[in-house]
Amino acid sequence: MAKAERSLRRGWTTGTCAAAASRAAYEALLTGVFPDPVPVILPGGARPSFALAIAESGDDFARAGVVKDAGDDPDVTHGALIVATVRRAAPGSGVLFRAGEGVGTVTRPGLPLPPGEPAINPVPREMIRAAIADVAAQHGTQGDAIVELSIPGGAKIAERTLNGRLGIVGGLSILGTTGIVVPYSCSAWIHSIHRGIDVARAAGVDHVAGSTGATSEAAIARLRALPDLALIDMGDFVGGMLKYLRRHPVARVTIAGGMAKMSKLGQGLLDLHSRRGEVDLAWLAQRAIDVGGDAVLAGRIGQSNSAMEAFAHARDAGIDLPSCVADAAWGTAARTLGGGTLLEVVIFDRSGDSLAGSGFRPAHSG
């Protein structure tokens, strides 16, 4: 698996594509000629070049577009067209940013940008400013420009992201910290988890709940009467959520999920995706023995085809395996979270009914 992951092709963030498109459009605005391919300097110093998908100009603007290539990452914006329309700005204005079609606008506090700003994150903004400054220096001008970014169809794509919950309306965010997409790092999802926590904290929410899926999210919202702002769609990235909460704490944290995912957490896994490991049936069998199960039950659990079947065998034998798993999952989560935050783990079945809960206890890192 490690060898296969090393061979996966890396891609480019929306921020990198936006910087390339902005540079090309700004150079065309000054000279009437679009560079193609167009170079971009990444935060780490690398200088890749990008082919233009569109190049248009008029009396007071130039427009360029780059198609995003996310490499082998399952990125929802792979293949999207990132367009920059650049116009001259008043002397001394610097670079001003605007949201065009398919690029969202921030509406809630807690994000790296204040409400009302285009959802163009700080690192992409700096990359765009640097690209324009480089071209401006070559042509003896100050680099005052209005940069409008757009992503045709971006509003529809954004429905498949967490932007709506974060208070980003109208489209996608322009993201990126290194400029590079690492396959299966799922950095955009983890970024959304972090921003969701930031938004909750800024709104004064003192209890957040991370859920592995839609069923557990709806169930924990009902169980704890939580508002939407408190709900964090962590998916498989429980470690990414807990580590961020360790640095940016709230008073109470809930981890909610199904039997299989919480079993993996109990085993010590912080990335719950299937490629990171399967449910250890031998581990579940031992947990059943720990709470009174016999060798016959342990054998049945060890031969099960799924975590669901293993839990069914325990239930039929009158053994409370879910509570044992919830406690083990709490231990893994508590060691990661630390800081004395009140933490609970709740396990739900596929219908959203609660199977077990650890109860709230102060987390520890020991």
mmCIF file of C-alpha atoms in Angstrom:
data_model
loop_
_atom_site.group_PDB
_atom_site.id
_atom_site.type_symbol
_atom_site.label_atom_id
_atom_site.label_comp_id
_atom_site.label_asym_id
_atom_site.label_seq_id
_atom_site.Cartn_x
_atom_site.Cartn_y
_atom_site.Cartn_z
ATOM 1 C CA MET A 1 0.000 0.000 0.000
ATOM 2 C CA ALA A 2 2.821 2.421 0.881
ATOM 3 C CA LYS A 3 4.464 1.810 -2.484
ATOM 4 C CA ALA A 4 1.140 2.347 -4.290
ATOM 5 C CA GLU A 5 0.511 5.612 -2.426
ATOM 6 C CA ARG A 6 3.952 6.920 -3.389
ATOM 7 C CA SER A 7 3.114 6.367 -7.052
ATOM 8 C CA LEU A 8 -0.096 8.412 -6.933
ATOM 9 C CA ARG A 9 0.058 11.593 -8.977
ATOM 10 C CA ARG A 10 -0.083 14.905 -7.123
ATOM 11 C CA GLY A 11 -2.214 17.791 -8.290
ATOM 12 C CA TRP A 12 -2.738 21.523 -7.853
ATOM 13 C CA THR A 13 -4.960 23.482 -5.493
ATOM 14 C CA THR A 14 -7.606 25.944 -6.624
ATOM 15 C CA GLY A 15 -5.341 28.641 -5.188
ATOM 16 C CA THR A 16 -2.476 27.669 -7.469
ATOM 17 C CA CYS A 17 -4.744 27.613 -10.514
ATOM 18 C CA ALA A 18 -6.190 30.995 -9.524
ATOM 19 C CA ALA A 19 -2.690 32.462 -9.188
ATOM 20 C CA ALA A 20 -1.721 31.173 -12.639
ATOM 21 C CA ALA A 21 -4.884 32.545 -14.234
ATOM 22 C CA SER A 22 -4.444 35.899 -12.463
ATOM 23 C CA ARG A 23 -0.855 36.243 -13.565
ATOM 24 C CA ALA A 24 -1.704 35.483 -17.185
ATOM 25 C CA ALA A 25 -4.634 37.900 -17.193
ATOM 26 C CA TYR A 26 -2.649 40.688 -15.564
ATOM 27 C CA GLU A 27 0.252 40.308 -17.996
ATOM 28 C CA ALA A 28 -2.212 40.399 -20.909
ATOM 29 C CA LEU A 29 -3.819 43.510 -19.422
ATOM 30 C CA LEU A 30 -0.429 45.248 -19.489
ATOM 31 C CA THR A 31 0.968 43.898 -22.759
ATOM 32 C CA GLY A 32 -1.925 42.511 -24.793
ATOM 33 C CA VAL A 33 -0.181 39.100 -24.852
ATOM 34 C CA PHE A 34 -1.159 36.087 -22.734
ATOM 35 C CA PRO A 35 1.791 33.995 -21.511
ATOM 36 C CA ASP A 36 1.064 30.344 -22.223
ATOM 37 C CA PRO A 37 2.164 28.325 -20.361
ATOM 38 C CA VAL A 38 2.201 30.640 -17.366
ATOM 39 C CA PRO A 39 4.532 30.110 -14.376
ATOM 40 C CA VAL A 40 3.542 30.332 -10.710
ATOM 41 C CA ILE A 41 5.783 30.458 -7.655
ATOM 42 C CA LEU A 42 4.486 28.119 -4.934
ATOM 43 C CA PRO A 43 4.934 28.890 -1.222
ATOM 44 C CA GLY A 44 7.705 26.294 -1.049
ATOM 45 C CA GLY A 45 9.617 27.883 -3.931
ATOM 46 C CA ALA A 46 8.747 25.485 -6.763
ATOM 47 C CA ARG A 47 7.811 27.108 -10.074
ATOM 48 C CA PRO A 48 5.384 24.980 -12.119
ATOM 49 C CA SER A 49 3.778 26.239 -15.316
ATOM 50 C CA PHE A 50 0.171 25.904 -16.477
ATOM 51 C CA ALA A 51 -1.533 25.859 -19.853
ATOM 52 C CA LEU A 52 -4.399 28.286 -20.371
ATOM 53 C CA ALA A 53 -7.856 26.971 -21.148
ATOM 54 C CA ILE A 54 -9.260 30.386 -22.028
ATOM 55 C CA ALA A 55 -7.704 33.743 -22.885
ATOM 56 C CA GLU A 56 -9.959 36.746 -23.566
ATOM 57 C CA SER A 57 -9.525 40.499 -23.409
ATOM 58 C CA GLY A 58 -11.515 43.674 -23.899
ATOM 59 C CA ASP A 59 -11.088 47.425 -23.563
ATOM 60 C CA ASP A 60 -10.666 47.392 -19.781
ATOM 61 C CA PHE A 61 -10.086 43.751 -18.799
ATOM 62 C CA ALA A 62 -8.217 40.560 -19.493
ATOM 63 C CA ARG A 63 -9.477 37.114 -18.584
ATOM 64 C CA ALA A 64 -7.633 33.801 -18.313
ATOM 65 C CA GLY A 65 -8.659 30.366 -17.130
ATOM 66 C CA VAL A 66 -6.857 27.244 -15.938
ATOM 67 C CA VAL A 67 -8.444 23.797 -15.562
ATOM 68 C CA LYS A 68 -7.749 22.319 -12.154
ATOM 69 C CA ASP A 69 -5.916 19.006 -12.150
ATOM 70 C CA ALA A 70 -6.161 17.400 -8.703
ATOM 71 C CA GLY A 71 -3.945 14.484 -9.714
ATOM 72 C CA ASP A 72 -5.162 11.196 -8.263
ATOM 73 C CA ASP A 73 -6.991 12.830 -5.361
ATOM 74 C CA PRO A 74 -10.810 12.395 -5.253
ATOM 75 C CA ASP A 75 -11.283 16.176 -5.197
ATOM 76 C CA VAL A 76 -14.734 17.524 -6.113
ATOM 77 C CA THR A 77 -13.107 20.448 -7.936
ATOM 78 C CA HIS A 78 -11.000 18.239 -10.224
ATOM 79 C CA GLY A 79 -11.610 19.404 -13.792
ATOM 80 C CA ALA A 80 -13.164 22.720 -12.727
ATOM 81 C CA LEU A 81 -12.265 25.831 -14.703
ATOM 82 C CA ILE A 82 -10.692 28.506 -12.487
ATOM 83 C CA VAL A 83 -11.086 31.916 -14.151
ATOM 84 C CA ALA A 84 -9.472 35.241 -13.290
ATOM 85 C CA THR A 85 -10.772 38.507 -14.742
ATOM 86 C CA VAL A 86 -8.346 41.345 -14.069
ATOM 87 C CA ARG A 87 -8.910 45.091 -14.361
ATOM 88 C CA ARG A 88 -6.811 48.098 -13.432
ATOM 89 C CA ALA A 89 -7.391 49.564 -9.974
ATOM 90 C CA ALA A 90 -6.820 53.108 -8.720
ATOM 91 C CA PRO A 91 -3.150 53.931 -8.008
ATOM 92 C CA GLY A 92 -2.191 52.810 -4.525
ATOM 93 C CA SER A 93 -5.080 50.350 -4.209
ATOM 94 C CA GLY A 94 -2.933 47.239 -4.343
ATOM 95 C CA VAL A 95 -4.664 44.007 -5.314
ATOM 96 C CA LEU A 96 -8.410 43.940 -4.635
ATOM 97 C CA PHE A 97 -10.371 40.676 -4.693
ATOM 98 C CA ARG A 98 -13.885 40.031 -5.959
ATOM 99 C CA ALA A 99 -16.049 36.889 -6.057
ATOM 100 C CA GLY A 100 -17.441 36.069 -9.471
ATOM 101 C CA GLU A 101 -19.725 33.240 -10.545
ATOM 102 C CA GLY A 102 -19.271 30.093 -8.482
ATOM 103 C CA VAL A 103 -16.951 31.594 -5.856
ATOM 104 C CA GLY A 104 -18.485 31.952 -2.415
ATOM 105 C CA THR A 105 -18.756 34.854 -0.006
ATOM 106 C CA VAL A 106 -18.079 34.618 3.728
ATOM 107 C CA THR A 107 -21.144 35.359 5.877
ATOM 108 C CA ARG A 108 -20.131 34.150 9.355
ATOM 109 C CA PRO A 109 -17.300 35.110 11.733
ATOM 110 C CA GLY A 110 -14.662 32.573 12.709
ATOM 111 C CA LEU A 111 -13.118 31.990 9.279
ATOM 112 C CA PRO A 112 -9.724 33.425 8.226
ATOM 113 C CA LEU A 113 -11.631 36.152 6.361
ATOM 114 C CA PRO A 114 -14.259 38.540 7.756
ATOM 115 C CA PRO A 115 -17.914 38.378 6.686
ATOM 116 C CA GLY A 116 -18.532 40.009 3.335
ATOM 117 C CA GLU A 117 -15.181 38.982 1.849
ATOM 118 C CA PRO A 118 -14.822 36.659 -1.142
ATOM 119 C CA ALA A 119 -13.940 33.130 -0.012
ATOM 120 C CA ILE A 120 -10.394 33.403 -1.339
ATOM 121 C CA ASN A 121 -8.151 32.162 1.444
ATOM 122 C CA PRO A 122 -5.062 34.012 2.708
ATOM 123 C CA VAL A 123 -2.386 31.851 1.050
ATOM 124 C CA PRO A 124 -3.993 31.990 -2.419
ATOM 125 C CA ARG A 125 -4.341 35.767 -1.981
ATOM 126 C CA GLU A 126 -0.634 36.038 -1.228
ATOM 127 C CA MET A 127 0.219 33.855 -4.230
ATOM 128 C CA ILE A 128 -1.900 36.088 -6.478
ATOM 129 C CA ARG A 129 -0.369 39.266 -5.046
ATOM 130 C CA ALA A 130 3.131 37.842 -5.556
ATOM 131 C CA ALA A 131 2.343 36.841 -9.146
ATOM 132 C CA ILE A 132 0.997 40.290 -9.991
ATOM 133 C CA ALA A 133 3.901 42.023 -8.218
ATOM 134 C CA ASP A 134 6.383 39.961 -10.231
ATOM 135 C CA VAL A 135 4.756 40.951 -13.531
ATOM 136 C CA ALA A 136 4.387 44.575 -12.422
ATOM 137 C CA ALA A 137 8.093 44.791 -11.538
ATOM 138 C CA GLN A 138 9.033 43.499 -14.995
ATOM 139 C CA HIS A 139 6.980 46.249 -16.625
ATOM 140 C CA GLY A 140 7.755 49.136 -14.283
ATOM 141 C CA THR A 141 4.276 49.559 -12.788
ATOM 142 C CA GLN A 142 2.820 49.336 -9.287
ATOM 143 C CA GLY A 143 0.576 46.283 -9.620
ATOM 144 C CA ASP A 144 -2.739 47.895 -8.683
ATOM 145 C CA ALA A 145 -5.414 45.495 -9.906
ATOM 146 C CA ILE A 146 -8.914 44.191 -9.305
ATOM 147 C CA VAL A 147 -8.940 40.384 -9.487
ATOM 148 C CA GLU A 148 -12.316 38.697 -9.878
ATOM 149 C CA LEU A 149 -12.205 34.924 -9.554
ATOM 150 C CA SER A 150 -14.951 32.682 -10.857
ATOM 151 C CA ILE A 151 -15.609 28.969 -11.235
ATOM 152 C CA PRO A 152 -18.372 28.192 -13.739
ATOM 153 C CA GLY A 153 -20.719 25.707 -12.093
ATOM 154 C CA GLY A 154 -19.068 26.302 -8.740
ATOM 155 C CA ALA A 155 -22.331 26.861 -6.881
ATOM 156 C CA LYS A 156 -23.497 23.378 -7.856
ATOM 157 C CA ILE A 157 -20.163 21.799 -6.932
ATOM 158 C CA ALA A 158 -20.282 23.605 -3.577
ATOM 159 C CA GLU A 159 -23.381 21.614 -2.664
ATOM 160 C CA ARG A 160 -21.033 18.628 -2.280
ATOM 161 C CA THR A 161 -18.822 20.498 0.209
ATOM 162 C CA LEU A 162 -19.253 21.822 3.756
ATOM 163 C CA ASN A 163 -19.289 25.469 2.635
ATOM 164 C CA GLY A 164 -22.955 26.014 3.397
ATOM 165 C CA ARG A 165 -22.527 24.941 6.997
ATOM 166 C CA LEU A 166 -19.498 27.198 7.333
ATOM 167 C CA GLY A 167 -21.523 30.182 6.159
ATOM 168 C CA ILE A 168 -19.855 30.431 2.745
ATOM 169 C CA VAL A 169 -22.653 31.147 0.288
ATOM 170 C CA GLY A 170 -22.821 31.284 -3.478
ATOM 171 C CA GLY A 171 -20.066 28.883 -4.404
ATOM 172 C CA LEU A 172 -16.698 27.341 -3.663
ATOM 173 C CA SER A 173 -13.695 28.548 -1.706
ATOM 174 C CA ILE A 174 -10.313 29.211 -3.282
ATOM 175 C CA LEU A 175 -8.072 27.051 -1.103
ATOM 176 C CA GLY A 176 -4.500 25.934 -0.650
ATOM 177 C CA THR A 177 -1.578 26.261 1.728
ATOM 178 C CA THR A 178 1.279 24.605 -0.176
ATOM 179 C CA GLY A 179 -0.232 24.940 -3.647
ATOM 180 C CA ILE A 180 -0.051 21.169 -4.107
ATOM 181 C CA VAL A 181 -2.779 18.529 -3.678
ATOM 182 C CA VAL A 182 -1.415 15.373 -2.058
ATOM 183 C CA PRO A 183 -3.531 12.370 -3.173
ATOM 184 C CA TYR A 184 -5.888 11.069 -0.515
ATOM 185 C CA SER A 185 -4.693 13.586 2.073
ATOM 186 C CA CYS A 186 -8.266 14.946 1.796
ATOM 187 C CA SER A 187 -6.868 18.287 2.873
ATOM 188 C CA ALA A 188 -9.978 20.191 1.760
ATOM 189 C CA TRP A 189 -12.171 18.067 4.052
ATOM 190 C CA ILE A 190 -9.816 18.513 7.008
ATOM 191 C CA HIS A 191 -9.676 22.244 6.254
ATOM 192 C CA SER A 192 -13.481 22.322 6.436
ATOM 193 C CA ILE A 193 -13.434 20.503 9.792
ATOM 194 C CA HIS A 194 -11.067 23.110 11.204
ATOM 195 C CA ARG A 195 -13.084 25.999 9.825
ATOM 196 C CA GLY A 196 -16.282 24.457 11.213
ATOM 197 C CA ILE A 197 -14.712 24.459 14.677
ATOM 198 C CA ASP A 198 -13.572 28.061 14.206
ATOM 199 C CA VAL A 199 -17.078 29.163 13.203
ATOM 200 C CA ALA A 200 -18.639 27.353 16.169
ATOM 201 C CA ARG A 201 -16.204 28.945 18.610
ATOM 202 C CA ALA A 202 -16.725 32.409 17.129
ATOM 203 C CA ALA A 203 -20.483 31.964 17.581
ATOM 204 C CA GLY A 204 -20.023 31.053 21.247
ATOM 205 C CA VAL A 205 -20.907 27.366 20.816
ATOM 206 C CA ASP A 206 -19.419 25.434 23.752
ATOM 207 C CA HIS A 207 -20.356 21.886 22.674
ATOM 208 C CA VAL A 208 -19.411 20.441 19.276
ATOM 209 C CA ALA A 209 -20.156 16.969 17.940
ATOM 210 C CA GLY A 210 -18.079 15.227 15.296
ATOM 211 C CA SER A 211 -19.926 12.547 13.341
ATOM 212 C CA THR A 212 -18.750 9.904 10.910
ATOM 213 C CA GLY A 213 -21.804 10.176 8.660
ATOM 214 C CA ALA A 214 -25.265 11.598 8.090
ATOM 215 C CA THR A 215 -27.102 9.057 10.259
ATOM 216 C CA SER A 216 -24.945 9.600 13.336
ATOM 217 C CA GLU A 217 -24.998 13.364 12.794
ATOM 218 C CA ALA A 218 -28.802 13.510 12.731
ATOM 219 C CA ALA A 219 -28.989 11.177 15.724
ATOM 220 C CA ILE A 220 -26.569 13.133 17.921
ATOM 221 C CA ALA A 221 -28.245 16.413 16.971
ATOM 222 C CA ARG A 222 -31.528 14.977 18.277
ATOM 223 C CA LEU A 223 -29.989 13.360 21.341
ATOM 224 C CA ARG A 224 -28.147 16.470 22.513
ATOM 225 C CA ALA A 225 -30.431 19.128 20.946
ATOM 226 C CA LEU A 226 -27.483 20.648 19.099
ATOM 227 C CA PRO A 227 -27.717 23.474 16.546
ATOM 228 C CA ASP A 228 -26.254 23.111 13.061
ATOM 229 C CA LEU A 229 -23.228 25.204 14.007
ATOM 230 C CA ALA A 230 -22.252 22.588 16.597
ATOM 231 C CA LEU A 231 -22.263 19.703 14.088
ATOM 232 C CA ILE A 232 -18.893 18.816 12.553
ATOM 233 C CA ASP A 233 -18.902 16.404 9.604
ATOM 234 C CA MET A 234 -15.587 14.793 10.489
ATOM 235 C CA GLY A 235 -16.090 11.694 8.322
ATOM 236 C CA ASP A 236 -13.111 9.404 8.883
ATOM 237 C CA PHE A 237 -10.868 12.183 10.193
ATOM 238 C CA VAL A 238 -11.484 11.934 13.930
ATOM 239 C CA GLY A 239 -7.785 12.527 14.584
ATOM 240 C CA GLY A 240 -7.744 15.697 12.514
ATOM 241 C CA MET A 241 -10.720 17.027 14.450
ATOM 242 C CA LEU A 242 -9.468 16.099 17.916
ATOM 243 C CA LYS A 243 -5.955 17.432 17.359
ATOM 244 C CA TYR A 244 -7.380 20.770 16.223
ATOM 245 C CA LEU A 245 -9.721 20.875 19.239
ATOM 246 C CA ARG A 246 -6.752 20.214 21.506
ATOM 247 C CA ARG A 247 -5.249 23.501 20.266
ATOM 248 C CA HIS A 248 -8.593 25.333 19.940
ATOM 249 C CA PRO A 249 -10.717 23.898 22.763
ATOM 250 C CA VAL A 250 -14.402 24.028 23.535
ATOM 251 C CA ALA A 251 -15.993 22.932 26.805
ATOM 252 C CA ARG A 252 -17.676 19.731 25.564
ATOM 253 C CA VAL A 253 -16.941 17.383 22.655
ATOM 254 C CA THR A 254 -18.969 14.439 21.383
ATOM 255 C CA ILE A 255 -17.731 11.760 18.969
ATOM 256 C CA ALA A 256 -20.624 9.981 17.251
ATOM 257 C CA GLY A 257 -20.507 7.075 14.844
ATOM 258 C CA GLY A 258 -21.517 3.573 13.929
ATOM 259 C CA MET A 259 -20.286 0.264 15.244
ATOM 260 C CA ALA A 260 -17.470 -0.337 12.785
ATOM 261 C CA LYS A 261 -15.973 3.165 12.878
ATOM 262 C CA MET A 262 -16.086 3.365 16.673
ATOM 263 C CA SER A 263 -14.506 -0.085 16.902
ATOM 264 C CA LYS A 264 -11.593 1.196 14.837
ATOM 265 C CA LEU A 265 -11.301 4.223 17.115
ATOM 266 C CA GLY A 266 -11.313 1.871 20.097
ATOM 267 C CA GLN A 267 -8.473 -0.094 18.476
ATOM 268 C CA GLY A 268 -6.427 3.119 18.410
ATOM 269 C CA LEU A 269 -6.956 4.260 14.811
ATOM 270 C CA LEU A 270 -7.431 7.999 14.240
ATOM 271 C CA ASP A 271 -8.111 7.725 10.489
ATOM 272 C CA LEU A 272 -11.192 5.533 10.206
ATOM 273 C CA HIS A 273 -11.101 4.967 6.432
ATOM 274 C CA SER A 274 -11.086 1.331 5.320
ATOM 275 C CA ARG A 275 -7.730 1.699 3.612
ATOM 276 C CA ARG A 276 -6.136 2.562 6.971
ATOM 277 C CA GLY A 277 -7.278 -0.675 8.549
ATOM 278 C CA GLU A 278 -10.188 -3.034 9.005
ATOM 279 C CA VAL A 279 -12.132 -3.777 12.164
ATOM 280 C CA ASP A 280 -10.016 -6.196 14.208
ATOM 281 C CA LEU A 281 -12.429 -9.036 15.014
ATOM 282 C CA ALA A 282 -9.938 -10.617 17.411
ATOM 283 C CA TRP A 283 -9.878 -7.328 19.306
ATOM 284 C CA LEU A 284 -13.693 -7.330 19.474
ATOM 285 C CA ALA A 285 -13.665 -10.940 20.656
ATOM 286 C CA GLN A 286 -11.306 -10.048 23.489
ATOM 287 C CA ARG A 287 -13.503 -7.090 24.471
ATOM 288 C CA ALA A 288 -16.463 -9.471 24.680
ATOM 289 C CA ILE A 289 -14.499 -11.773 26.982
ATOM 290 C CA ASP A 290 -13.535 -8.753 29.122
ATOM 291 C CA VAL A 291 -17.222 -8.092 29.862
ATOM 292 C CA GLY A 292 -18.240 -11.677 30.579
ATOM 293 C CA GLY A 293 -18.371 -13.453 27.233
ATOM 294 C CA ASP A 294 -17.198 -17.041 26.875
ATOM 295 C CA ALA A 295 -14.923 -18.799 24.397
ATOM 296 C CA VAL A 296 -17.856 -19.852 22.224
ATOM 297 C CA LEU A 297 -18.957 -16.230 21.776
ATOM 298 C CA ALA A 298 -15.390 -15.133 21.161
ATOM 299 C CA GLY A 299 -15.101 -17.737 18.434
ATOM 300 C CA ARG A 300 -18.288 -16.554 16.769
ATOM 301 C CA ILE A 301 -17.150 -12.939 16.873
ATOM 302 C CA GLY A 302 -13.750 -13.877 15.468
ATOM 303 C CA GLN A 303 -15.407 -15.639 12.518
ATOM 304 C CA SER A 304 -17.892 -12.844 11.790
ATOM 305 C CA ASN A 305 -18.091 -11.266 8.352
ATOM 306 C CA SER A 306 -18.550 -7.752 9.714
ATOM 307 C CA ALA A 307 -18.609 -5.657 12.862
ATOM 308 C CA MET A 308 -22.410 -5.666 12.636
ATOM 309 C CA GLU A 309 -22.489 -9.457 12.778
ATOM 310 C CA ALA A 310 -20.024 -9.450 15.677
ATOM 311 C CA PHE A 311 -22.199 -7.043 17.645
ATOM 312 C CA ALA A 312 -25.268 -9.181 16.860
ATOM 313 C CA HIS A 313 -23.577 -12.291 18.288
ATOM 314 C CA ALA A 314 -22.740 -10.359 21.466
ATOM 315 C CA ARG A 315 -26.277 -9.039 21.768
ATOM 316 C CA ASP A 316 -27.760 -12.522 21.363
ATOM 317 C CA ALA A 317 -25.456 -13.733 24.143
ATOM 318 C CA GLY A 318 -26.520 -10.903 26.447
ATOM 319 C CA ILE A 319 -23.099 -9.238 26.339
ATOM 320 C CA ASP A 320 -22.962 -5.434 26.189
ATOM 321 C CA LEU A 321 -20.193 -5.148 23.610
ATOM 322 C CA PRO A 322 -21.213 -1.626 22.432
ATOM 323 C CA SER A 323 -20.557 -0.111 25.872
ATOM 324 C CA CYS A 324 -17.142 -1.763 26.020
ATOM 325 C CA VAL A 325 -16.278 -0.409 22.567
ATOM 326 C CA ALA A 326 -17.571 3.067 23.496
ATOM 327 C CA ASP A 327 -15.258 3.119 26.518
ATOM 328 C CA ALA A 328 -12.277 1.980 24.431
ATOM 329 C CA ALA A 329 -13.044 4.592 21.775
ATOM 330 C CA TRP A 330 -13.316 7.215 24.519
ATOM 331 C CA GLY A 331 -9.835 6.259 25.701
ATOM 332 C CA THR A 332 -8.278 6.738 22.266
ATOM 333 C CA ALA A 333 -10.095 10.027 21.757
ATOM 334 C CA ALA A 334 -9.259 11.294 25.250
ATOM 335 C CA ARG A 335 -5.546 10.684 24.808
ATOM 336 C CA THR A 336 -5.651 12.674 21.574
ATOM 337 C CA LEU A 337 -7.825 15.502 22.862
ATOM 338 C CA GLY A 338 -6.449 15.950 26.381
ATOM 339 C CA GLY A 339 -6.717 19.220 28.233
ATOM 340 C CA GLY A 340 -9.536 18.213 30.574
ATOM 341 C CA THR A 341 -12.252 18.870 27.971
ATOM 342 C CA LEU A 342 -15.473 17.002 28.736
ATOM 343 C CA LEU A 343 -15.639 14.217 26.146
ATOM 344 C CA GLU A 344 -18.170 11.550 25.266
ATOM 345 C CA VAL A 345 -18.444 8.834 22.614
ATOM 346 C CA VAL A 346 -21.864 7.660 21.407
ATOM 347 C CA ILE A 347 -22.434 4.648 19.148
ATOM 348 C CA PHE A 348 -25.518 4.489 16.913
ATOM 349 C CA ASP A 349 -26.955 1.752 14.752
ATOM 350 C CA ARG A 350 -27.910 2.221 11.104
ATOM 351 C CA SER A 351 -31.365 3.459 12.091
ATOM 352 C CA GLY A 352 -29.924 6.186 14.296
ATOM 353 C CA ASP A 353 -30.818 4.451 17.568
ATOM 354 C CA SER A 354 -28.278 4.771 20.370
ATOM 355 C CA LEU A 355 -26.460 1.536 21.232
ATOM 356 C CA ALA A 356 -24.070 2.848 23.884
ATOM 357 C CA GLY A 357 -22.430 5.948 25.259
ATOM 358 C CA SER A 358 -19.396 6.585 27.382
ATOM 359 C CA GLY A 359 -20.905 9.551 29.189
ATOM 360 C CA PHE A 360 -19.087 12.872 29.513
ATOM 361 C CA ARG A 361 -15.751 12.649 31.332
ATOM 362 C CA PRO A 362 -12.739 14.988 31.428
ATOM 363 C CA ALA A 363 -10.301 13.989 28.669
ATOM 364 C CA HIS A 364 -6.737 13.222 29.590
ATOM 365 C CA SER A 365 -3.568 12.616 27.615
ATOM 366 C CA GLY A 366 -2.117 9.938 29.840
#
